[in-house]
Each structure stands twice: as structure tokens, then as C-alpha cells.
Amino acid sequence: MARAHNFNAGPAALPVEVLEEAQKELVNFNNTGMSVMELSHRSKDYEAVHNEAISLVKDLLNVPDDYEVLLIQGGASLQFSMIPMNFLTNGKTANYILTGSWSEKALKEAKALGETKIGAASKDSNYTYIPDRNSIETSSNDAYVHITSNNTIFGTQYHDFDLNTTAPLFADMSSDILSKPIPVDRFSFIYAGAQKNLGPSGVTLVIMKKELLEQSKENIPTLLKYNTHVEKNSLYHTPPTFAIYMLNKVLHWIKDNGGAAGMQIRNKEKAELLYDVIDNSGGFYNGHAQEESRSYMNVTFNLENEDLNQKFLMEAKQAGFVGLNGHRSVGGCRASIYNAVSVESCKALKDFMIDFQQKNQ
């Protein structure tokens, strides 16, 4: 059957090559006579998959030696709580830069665990832009400064990380991790749910500076301590083995397609196809994000009225385009064009958008 043009926001598209390879190995992985889902997580066959995935992350992101790479369950949303639980100490303040719904949710969890502040926010414009680095308020009392690198709902993205702060910089990179090269050494802590750019849901990647572990609090539950996962190589309890197996496969695919730099070229090409239609539509399509803050992962837009939005979404679905509805909190339309979404799918969407405008002006 024909593959759909999958623009889902997450769980999102996976590379066809990866799916086909997993299909071949599904009932007999590495001649074990078992699926990888049936293997003991203490077996040599699974541990090889697990350790290779960690090694590939280090290789693809040029992770310095003084960082740990962890694979944790619970999604990025669990990190919203784990971070302040481990690193928000008495007398310090967690500083959150608000650029959308996910940074708001991260702040909410931190508020339940200690002192917080908002160092900058773009809520005044319904999150159409990334705050200017010079507008961010920081202080020596900040435990850390937290950002969300890409905002899936509003379609904005940080295009550099030269923020004006001396406090440890923490980042939720769930929706743009490995979509481009990043200066890992600029951050003390990076986390990302896998289900947009790295694989299926079920595992969260954490990259953290080792020196942070010395500052981590002790009077918290064992499973919620980062030290626990570091000491046991992310194998303290049964990991999501199939999700990590698929993560491994996707990381190989990224490496085979030019690594982070190759993904950046591919993603820029895809985004520009769609932004070109929006910019040349004479207002028929209205992008949500301000141009300098536009995301290369989530292209968000509205048509002239809600009736036209709904007609566009209905006809797009009939034409084989999946997942173009905007988030329920903001409405409109959204094309999520993560790593595995093909250039061909974006070209097809571009042609559909042009044709729809010509028929409905």
C-alpha cells in the first residue's frame, strides 16, 4: 500500500528503511530465535544494542568526555519534575524562559518543588517569537536557566544558543534534537523525548555534565535520581528495550545520511518549500511565527477564516496528508517536518497548498 504523507507532531514519522529493517528482524533478532522485545535486558545481545545507541549519540553530537548520556523512561514530561527535584536547591531559583506550552508545563512542575522565576517570555504575542538574548533576566542566584529549543505548538525555534547567562543552561530539545549540529558544551543538561526525531515513544535521551551529579540532592526517590541511572548505565530497572532498539536504528540512519549536518541541510530544504508558499500567498496563508523565529521542525499557519481552515484540513486528509491539524490549544494548521519526513512529502504538500489556494481564492 502507499505510504501516507505523515506530518504528525509526535509520535511522528520514522524512516521507511528503519521500519523495513526492524520488520525483517522482528521475530528473530541476531539469530537468537527471539524478537528483541523478548530478550532479557541483561543479555549480551540487548546490551550491545543499548551501548551502541549511547555511543552513536556521543558520536553524532560530538558529546564531550565530561558528559553522561542516559536513556530514561517517562517522556520529557518526567524531566520537568526530575530536573528541579535533583538540582533546585534551597536558596536558589530556577529560571525559565517561556516560549510556549511546554516551557509553561516545565515551569509548573518546578514551582511545586522550589523557587522559580520567568527570565523572559513571548506570551504577550501568543508566542510568535523567541525572546532576544539581551532581554533575558538572569542572576547569580539562578540554579539553572531552562529553555525549550523548539516549540511544536507555535512553530518557533532558537537558531543560536548564545544566551546571556553564566548559570548552567538546561534545554528541552524534544522536537529538534539531532535535526542540526548543536554546541553540546554550551549546555549543562539536554533532554529529549525520542518520538519526534529519534524513534518511537517510550525513551527519553538525557545528556548531562558530570559535574552536575555532585550538586544533585540525595533525599529523593531512588528511581528519580540521575545518579542512579548513571551508576547503572541506564539499566537500573528494565528499560524500554524495543524503543531503544529503534532509537539505535534511527541513529544509524542519521549517520548514514550525513549526520546532524546532513539533517540540517535536509530540514532547511523542507521548511523553505512550505514557507515559500506561505510568503508568496498574498495573505491566503498566514504563518504564526515571526520570520526570524520560524521553526524548521513545525510550520504553523492559518487560512483566512476558520471555515477555510477546516476545508483545507478535510481536503488535505482526503489527498493523503496526515496530521496537519494545529494543536487543539491553538487551532489552525501545522506541518511537522521532523528528520524522517521526506523532501518528497513536503514537495507534495507545497503543490497541494498552491492548488488549494488557486481553487479557493
CSV table of C-alpha atoms in Angstrom, one decimal:
chain,number,residue,atom,x,y,z
A,1,MET,CA,0.0,0.0,0.0
A,2,ALA,CA,1.1,3.6,-0.5
A,3,ARG,CA,2.7,5.3,2.5
A,4,ALA,CA,0.9,8.4,3.9
A,5,HIS,CA,2.4,11.8,3.9
A,6,ASN,CA,2.9,11.8,7.6
A,7,PHE,CA,3.1,15.3,9.3
A,8,ASN,CA,2.1,14.1,12.7
A,9,ALA,CA,3.6,16.1,15.6
A,10,GLY,CA,4.5,13.1,17.7
A,11,PRO,CA,4.7,10.2,17.7
A,12,ALA,CA,6.0,11.1,14.3
A,13,ALA,CA,7.3,9.7,11.0
A,14,LEU,CA,10.0,7.1,11.1
A,15,PRO,CA,12.4,6.3,8.2
A,16,VAL,CA,11.0,3.6,6.0
A,17,GLU,CA,14.4,1.9,5.8
A,18,VAL,CA,14.4,1.6,9.6
A,19,LEU,CA,10.9,0.2,9.7
A,20,GLU,CA,11.7,-2.4,7.0
A,21,GLU,CA,14.9,-3.4,8.7
A,22,ALA,CA,13.1,-3.8,12.0
A,23,GLN,CA,10.4,-5.8,10.2
A,24,LYS,CA,13.0,-8.3,9.0
A,25,GLU,CA,14.4,-8.8,12.4
A,26,LEU,CA,11.1,-8.7,14.3
A,27,VAL,CA,10.8,-12.5,15.1
A,28,ASN,CA,14.5,-13.4,15.0
A,29,PHE,CA,16.9,-10.8,16.2
A,30,ASN,CA,20.6,-11.5,15.7
A,31,ASN,CA,19.9,-15.2,15.3
A,32,THR,CA,18.6,-15.5,18.9
A,33,GLY,CA,15.4,-17.1,17.8
A,34,MET,CA,13.6,-14.3,19.6
A,35,SER,CA,12.4,-10.8,19.0
A,36,VAL,CA,14.4,-8.0,20.6
A,37,MET,CA,11.3,-7.4,22.7
A,38,GLU,CA,11.7,-10.9,24.2
A,39,LEU,CA,15.4,-10.6,25.1
A,40,SER,CA,16.5,-10.1,28.7
A,41,HIS,CA,17.8,-6.6,29.2
A,42,ARG,CA,20.8,-8.3,31.0
A,43,SER,CA,21.6,-10.3,27.9
A,44,LYS,CA,24.7,-9.6,25.8
A,45,ASP,CA,22.6,-9.3,22.7
A,46,TYR,CA,20.5,-6.5,24.2
A,47,GLU,CA,23.3,-4.8,26.0
A,48,ALA,CA,25.2,-4.5,22.6
A,49,VAL,CA,22.1,-2.6,21.2
A,50,HIS,CA,21.9,-0.4,24.3
A,51,ASN,CA,25.5,0.5,24.5
A,52,GLU,CA,25.8,1.2,20.7
A,53,ALA,CA,22.8,3.6,20.9
A,54,ILE,CA,24.6,5.6,23.6
A,55,SER,CA,27.9,5.5,21.6
A,56,LEU,CA,26.1,6.7,18.5
A,57,VAL,CA,24.6,9.7,20.4
A,58,LYS,CA,28.0,10.7,21.6
A,59,ASP,CA,29.4,10.4,18.1
A,60,LEU,CA,26.6,12.2,16.2
A,61,LEU,CA,26.5,15.1,18.7
A,62,ASN,CA,30.2,15.2,19.5
A,63,VAL,CA,29.4,14.9,23.1
A,64,PRO,CA,32.5,15.8,25.3
A,65,ASP,CA,34.0,13.3,27.6
A,66,ASP,CA,32.8,15.1,30.7
A,67,TYR,CA,29.2,14.4,29.9
A,68,GLU,CA,26.9,11.4,30.6
A,69,VAL,CA,24.4,10.0,28.2
A,70,LEU,CA,21.3,8.4,29.7
A,71,LEU,CA,18.2,6.6,28.3
A,72,ILE,CA,15.3,7.2,30.7
A,73,GLN,CA,11.6,6.2,30.6
A,74,GLY,CA,8.7,8.6,31.3
A,75,GLY,CA,9.0,11.0,28.4
A,76,ALA,CA,10.3,14.6,28.5
A,77,SER,CA,7.4,15.5,30.8
A,78,LEU,CA,9.0,13.4,33.7
A,79,GLN,CA,12.1,15.5,33.2
A,80,PHE,CA,10.1,18.6,34.1
A,81,SER,CA,9.9,17.2,37.6
A,82,MET,CA,13.2,15.3,37.9
A,83,ILE,CA,15.3,18.4,37.0
A,84,PRO,CA,14.1,20.6,39.9
A,85,MET,CA,13.9,17.6,42.2
A,86,ASN,CA,17.6,17.0,41.6
A,87,PHE,CA,19.0,20.4,41.0
A,88,LEU,CA,16.8,23.1,42.5
A,89,THR,CA,18.4,23.5,45.9
A,90,ASN,CA,17.3,25.7,48.8
A,91,GLY,CA,18.3,29.3,48.4
A,92,LYS,CA,18.5,29.1,44.6
A,93,THR,CA,15.9,30.0,41.9
A,94,ALA,CA,15.1,28.1,38.7
A,95,ASN,CA,14.9,30.5,35.8
A,96,TYR,CA,12.5,29.5,33.0
A,97,ILE,CA,12.4,31.2,29.6
A,98,LEU,CA,8.8,30.8,28.3
A,99,THR,CA,8.3,30.3,24.6
A,100,GLY,CA,5.3,28.1,24.5
A,101,SER,CA,3.1,25.5,26.2
A,102,TRP,CA,5.9,23.0,27.0
A,103,SER,CA,8.1,25.6,28.8
A,104,GLU,CA,4.9,26.6,30.7
A,105,LYS,CA,4.5,23.0,31.8
A,106,ALA,CA,8.1,22.7,32.8
A,107,LEU,CA,7.8,25.8,34.9
A,108,LYS,CA,4.6,24.5,36.6
A,109,GLU,CA,6.4,21.3,37.8
A,110,ALA,CA,9.4,23.3,39.1
A,111,LYS,CA,7.0,25.7,41.0
A,112,ALA,CA,5.8,22.7,43.0
A,113,LEU,CA,9.4,21.9,44.1
A,114,GLY,CA,11.1,25.2,44.8
A,115,GLU,CA,11.6,28.9,44.0
A,116,THR,CA,11.2,29.8,40.3
A,117,LYS,CA,11.1,32.9,38.1
A,118,ILE,CA,10.4,33.8,34.5
A,119,GLY,CA,13.6,35.3,32.9
A,120,ALA,CA,11.8,36.2,29.7
A,121,ALA,CA,8.6,35.3,27.8
A,122,SER,CA,7.0,35.9,24.5
A,123,LYS,CA,3.4,35.1,25.7
A,124,ASP,CA,2.5,38.8,25.0
A,125,SER,CA,2.3,37.9,21.3
A,126,ASN,CA,0.9,34.4,21.8
A,127,TYR,CA,4.4,33.0,21.4
A,128,THR,CA,5.2,34.2,17.9
A,129,TYR,CA,8.9,34.8,18.7
A,130,ILE,CA,11.9,33.8,20.6
A,131,PRO,CA,12.9,36.4,23.2
A,132,ASP,CA,16.0,38.4,22.4
A,133,ARG,CA,19.1,37.2,24.3
A,134,ASN,CA,19.6,40.7,25.8
A,135,SER,CA,16.0,40.7,27.2
A,136,ILE,CA,16.6,37.6,29.4
A,137,GLU,CA,16.9,38.4,33.1
A,138,THR,CA,19.5,36.2,34.9
A,139,SER,CA,21.3,36.4,38.2
A,140,SER,CA,24.0,34.7,40.2
A,141,ASN,CA,21.2,33.1,42.3
A,142,ASP,CA,19.9,31.1,39.4
A,143,ALA,CA,20.2,27.3,39.9
A,144,TYR,CA,19.9,27.0,36.2
A,145,VAL,CA,18.3,28.6,33.1
A,146,HIS,CA,15.8,26.4,31.2
A,147,ILE,CA,14.8,26.8,27.6
A,148,THR,CA,12.7,24.9,25.1
A,149,SER,CA,14.7,24.9,21.9
A,150,ASN,CA,11.8,24.3,19.5
A,151,ASN,CA,8.2,25.0,20.2
A,152,THR,CA,6.0,22.5,18.4
A,153,ILE,CA,2.6,24.1,19.0
A,154,PHE,CA,3.6,27.7,18.0
A,155,GLY,CA,6.3,26.9,15.4
A,156,THR,CA,9.2,28.9,16.8
A,157,GLN,CA,12.8,27.8,17.3
A,158,TYR,CA,16.1,29.0,18.8
A,159,HIS,CA,18.6,29.4,15.9
A,160,ASP,CA,21.5,30.1,18.2
A,161,PHE,CA,22.2,29.5,21.9
A,162,ASP,CA,24.3,32.5,22.7
A,163,LEU,CA,22.2,33.3,25.7
A,164,ASN,CA,23.4,35.9,28.2
A,165,THR,CA,23.8,33.7,31.3
A,166,THR,CA,26.5,32.3,33.5
A,167,ALA,CA,24.2,29.8,35.2
A,168,PRO,CA,24.0,26.3,33.9
A,169,LEU,CA,21.9,26.2,30.8
A,170,PHE,CA,19.3,23.4,30.5
A,171,ALA,CA,17.3,22.6,27.4
A,172,ASP,CA,14.3,20.6,26.4
A,173,MET,CA,15.2,19.6,22.8
A,174,SER,CA,12.5,17.0,22.3
A,175,SER,CA,11.4,18.3,19.0
A,176,ASP,CA,14.7,19.3,17.3
A,177,ILE,CA,17.4,17.1,18.8
A,178,LEU,CA,19.7,15.9,16.0
A,179,SER,CA,17.9,18.0,13.4
A,180,LYS,CA,21.1,20.1,13.2
A,181,PRO,CA,24.5,20.3,14.9
A,182,ILE,CA,24.4,21.7,18.4
A,183,PRO,CA,27.1,23.0,20.7
A,184,VAL,CA,26.7,20.4,23.5
A,185,ASP,CA,29.4,22.1,25.6
A,186,ARG,CA,27.2,25.2,25.8
A,187,PHE,CA,24.7,23.3,27.9
A,188,SER,CA,24.9,21.6,31.3
A,189,PHE,CA,21.8,19.5,30.6
A,190,ILE,CA,19.9,18.5,27.5
A,191,TYR,CA,16.9,16.2,27.3
A,192,ALA,CA,14.6,15.0,24.5
A,193,GLY,CA,11.7,12.6,24.1
A,194,ALA,CA,12.6,10.3,21.2
A,195,GLN,CA,9.2,10.3,19.4
A,196,LYS,CA,9.8,13.2,17.0
A,197,ASN,CA,13.3,12.9,15.6
A,198,LEU,CA,14.9,9.8,17.2
A,199,GLY,CA,12.5,6.9,17.2
A,200,PRO,CA,9.2,5.8,18.8
A,201,SER,CA,7.8,6.9,22.1
A,202,GLY,CA,9.0,5.3,25.3
A,203,VAL,CA,12.5,6.6,25.8
A,204,THR,CA,14.0,10.0,26.7
A,205,LEU,CA,17.5,10.9,25.9
A,206,VAL,CA,19.4,12.9,28.6
A,207,ILE,CA,22.9,14.4,28.1
A,208,MET,CA,24.3,15.9,31.2
A,209,LYS,CA,27.5,17.4,32.5
A,210,LYS,CA,29.1,15.0,35.0
A,211,GLU,CA,29.8,17.8,37.5
A,212,LEU,CA,26.0,18.3,37.9
A,213,LEU,CA,25.9,15.0,39.7
A,214,GLU,CA,28.0,16.4,42.6
A,215,GLN,CA,25.2,19.0,43.1
A,216,SER,CA,22.3,16.6,43.0
A,217,LYS,CA,20.1,16.2,46.1
A,218,GLU,CA,20.0,12.9,47.9
A,219,ASN,CA,16.7,12.9,49.7
A,220,ILE,CA,14.6,11.9,46.7
A,221,PRO,CA,13.3,8.5,45.5
A,222,THR,CA,16.0,6.2,44.0
A,223,LEU,CA,14.5,6.0,40.6
A,224,LEU,CA,14.2,9.8,40.3
A,225,LYS,CA,17.9,10.4,40.9
A,226,TYR,CA,20.1,10.9,37.9
A,227,ASN,CA,23.0,9.3,39.8
A,228,THR,CA,21.0,6.0,39.9
A,229,HIS,CA,20.8,5.9,36.1
A,230,VAL,CA,24.5,6.9,35.7
A,231,GLU,CA,25.8,4.3,38.0
A,232,LYS,CA,23.7,1.5,36.3
A,233,ASN,CA,24.3,2.6,32.7
A,234,SER,CA,20.5,3.3,32.4
A,235,LEU,CA,19.8,-0.3,33.3
A,236,TYR,CA,18.8,0.1,37.0
A,237,HIS,CA,15.4,-1.3,36.0
A,238,THR,CA,14.0,-2.8,32.8
A,239,PRO,CA,14.5,-0.2,30.1
A,240,PRO,CA,12.1,0.2,27.1
A,241,THR,CA,14.1,-2.3,25.1
A,242,PHE,CA,12.2,-2.0,21.8
A,243,ALA,CA,12.2,1.8,21.9
A,244,ILE,CA,16.0,1.8,22.4
A,245,TYR,CA,16.4,-0.8,19.7
A,246,MET,CA,14.5,1.5,17.3
A,247,LEU,CA,16.5,4.5,18.6
A,248,ASN,CA,19.7,2.6,17.6
A,249,LYS,CA,18.3,2.0,14.1
A,250,VAL,CA,17.3,5.6,13.6
A,251,LEU,CA,20.7,6.9,14.8
A,252,HIS,CA,22.4,4.6,12.3
A,253,TRP,CA,20.1,6.1,9.6
A,254,ILE,CA,21.0,9.6,10.6
A,255,LYS,CA,24.7,8.7,10.5
A,256,ASP,CA,24.3,7.2,7.0
A,257,ASN,CA,22.5,10.3,5.8
A,258,GLY,CA,25.2,12.9,6.7
A,259,GLY,CA,24.8,13.1,10.5
A,260,ALA,CA,23.4,16.2,12.2
A,261,ALA,CA,24.8,18.4,9.4
A,262,GLY,CA,23.1,16.3,6.8
A,263,MET,CA,19.8,16.5,8.7
A,264,GLN,CA,20.2,20.3,8.9
A,265,ILE,CA,20.5,20.6,5.1
A,266,ARG,CA,17.6,18.3,4.5
A,267,ASN,CA,15.3,20.0,7.1
A,268,LYS,CA,16.1,23.5,5.8
A,269,GLU,CA,15.2,22.5,2.3
A,270,LYS,CA,11.9,21.0,3.5
A,271,ALA,CA,10.9,24.1,5.6
A,272,GLU,CA,11.8,26.5,2.9
A,273,LEU,CA,9.4,24.7,0.5
A,274,LEU,CA,6.5,25.4,2.8
A,275,TYR,CA,7.5,28.9,4.0
A,276,ASP,CA,7.9,29.9,0.3
A,277,VAL,CA,4.2,29.1,-0.3
A,278,ILE,CA,3.1,31.0,2.8
A,279,ASP,CA,5.2,34.0,2.0
A,280,ASN,CA,4.0,34.2,-1.6
A,281,SER,CA,0.4,33.5,-1.0
A,282,GLY,CA,-0.6,37.2,-0.6
A,283,GLY,CA,-2.0,36.5,2.9
A,284,PHE,CA,-4.1,33.5,1.9
A,285,TYR,CA,-1.8,31.5,4.3
A,286,ASN,CA,-0.7,33.3,7.4
A,287,GLY,CA,2.3,32.0,9.3
A,288,HIS,CA,2.1,32.1,13.1
A,289,ALA,CA,5.8,32.6,13.9
A,290,GLN,CA,7.7,35.8,13.2
A,291,GLU,CA,10.2,35.2,10.4
A,292,GLU,CA,13.4,35.4,12.4
A,293,SER,CA,12.0,32.8,14.9
A,294,ARG,CA,10.5,30.3,12.5
A,295,SER,CA,10.9,26.7,13.2
A,296,TYR,CA,12.5,24.2,10.7
A,297,MET,CA,10.5,21.4,12.5
A,298,ASN,CA,7.0,22.7,12.8
A,299,VAL,CA,5.4,25.0,10.2
A,300,THR,CA,2.3,26.6,11.7
A,301,PHE,CA,-0.2,28.6,9.7
A,302,ASN,CA,-3.8,29.7,9.4
A,303,LEU,CA,-6.0,30.4,6.4
A,304,GLU,CA,-8.3,33.5,6.1
A,305,ASN,CA,-11.1,32.1,8.3
A,306,GLU,CA,-11.9,29.0,10.3
A,307,ASP,CA,-14.2,27.6,7.6
A,308,LEU,CA,-11.4,27.7,5.1
A,309,ASN,CA,-9.0,26.1,7.7
A,310,GLN,CA,-11.4,23.2,8.1
A,311,LYS,CA,-11.9,22.8,4.3
A,312,PHE,CA,-8.2,22.8,3.8
A,313,LEU,CA,-7.7,20.1,6.5
A,314,MET,CA,-10.5,17.9,5.2
A,315,GLU,CA,-9.3,18.0,1.6
A,316,ALA,CA,-5.7,17.5,2.7
A,317,LYS,CA,-6.7,14.4,4.6
A,318,GLN,CA,-8.6,13.1,1.5
A,319,ALA,CA,-5.4,13.7,-0.5
A,320,GLY,CA,-3.3,11.5,1.8
A,321,PHE,CA,-1.8,14.1,4.1
A,322,VAL,CA,-1.9,13.1,7.8
A,323,GLY,CA,-1.5,15.2,10.9
A,324,LEU,CA,-1.9,18.7,9.6
A,325,ASN,CA,-4.3,19.9,12.3
A,326,GLY,CA,-2.9,22.5,14.6
A,327,HIS,CA,-2.6,21.7,18.3
A,328,ARG,CA,-6.0,21.7,20.0
A,329,SER,CA,-5.0,24.6,22.2
A,330,VAL,CA,-4.4,27.0,19.2
A,331,GLY,CA,-6.1,25.5,16.2
A,332,GLY,CA,-5.2,26.3,12.6
A,333,CYS,CA,-2.8,24.1,10.7
A,334,ARG,CA,0.7,22.6,11.4
A,335,ALA,CA,3.1,20.6,9.3
A,336,SER,CA,5.6,18.8,11.5
A,337,ILE,CA,8.6,18.0,9.3
A,338,TYR,CA,10.9,16.1,11.6
A,339,ASN,CA,14.0,14.3,10.3
A,340,ALA,CA,12.2,11.3,8.8
A,341,VAL,CA,9.7,13.3,6.9
A,342,SER,CA,10.8,13.2,3.2
A,343,VAL,CA,11.5,16.1,0.9
A,344,GLU,CA,9.0,14.4,-1.5
A,345,SER,CA,6.2,14.7,1.1
A,346,CYS,CA,7.0,18.4,1.6
A,347,LYS,CA,7.0,19.0,-2.2
A,348,ALA,CA,3.7,17.2,-2.4
A,349,LEU,CA,2.3,19.4,0.4
A,350,LYS,CA,3.6,22.5,-1.3
A,351,ASP,CA,1.8,21.6,-4.6
A,352,PHE,CA,-1.4,20.8,-2.7
A,353,MET,CA,-1.2,24.2,-0.9
A,354,ILE,CA,-0.7,26.1,-4.2
A,355,ASP,CA,-3.5,24.2,-5.8
A,356,PHE,CA,-5.9,24.7,-2.9
A,357,GLN,CA,-5.3,28.5,-3.0
A,358,GLN,CA,-5.9,28.7,-6.7
A,359,LYS,CA,-9.2,26.9,-6.3
A,360,ASN,CA,-10.4,28.8,-3.2
A,361,GLN,CA,-9.4,32.5,-3.7
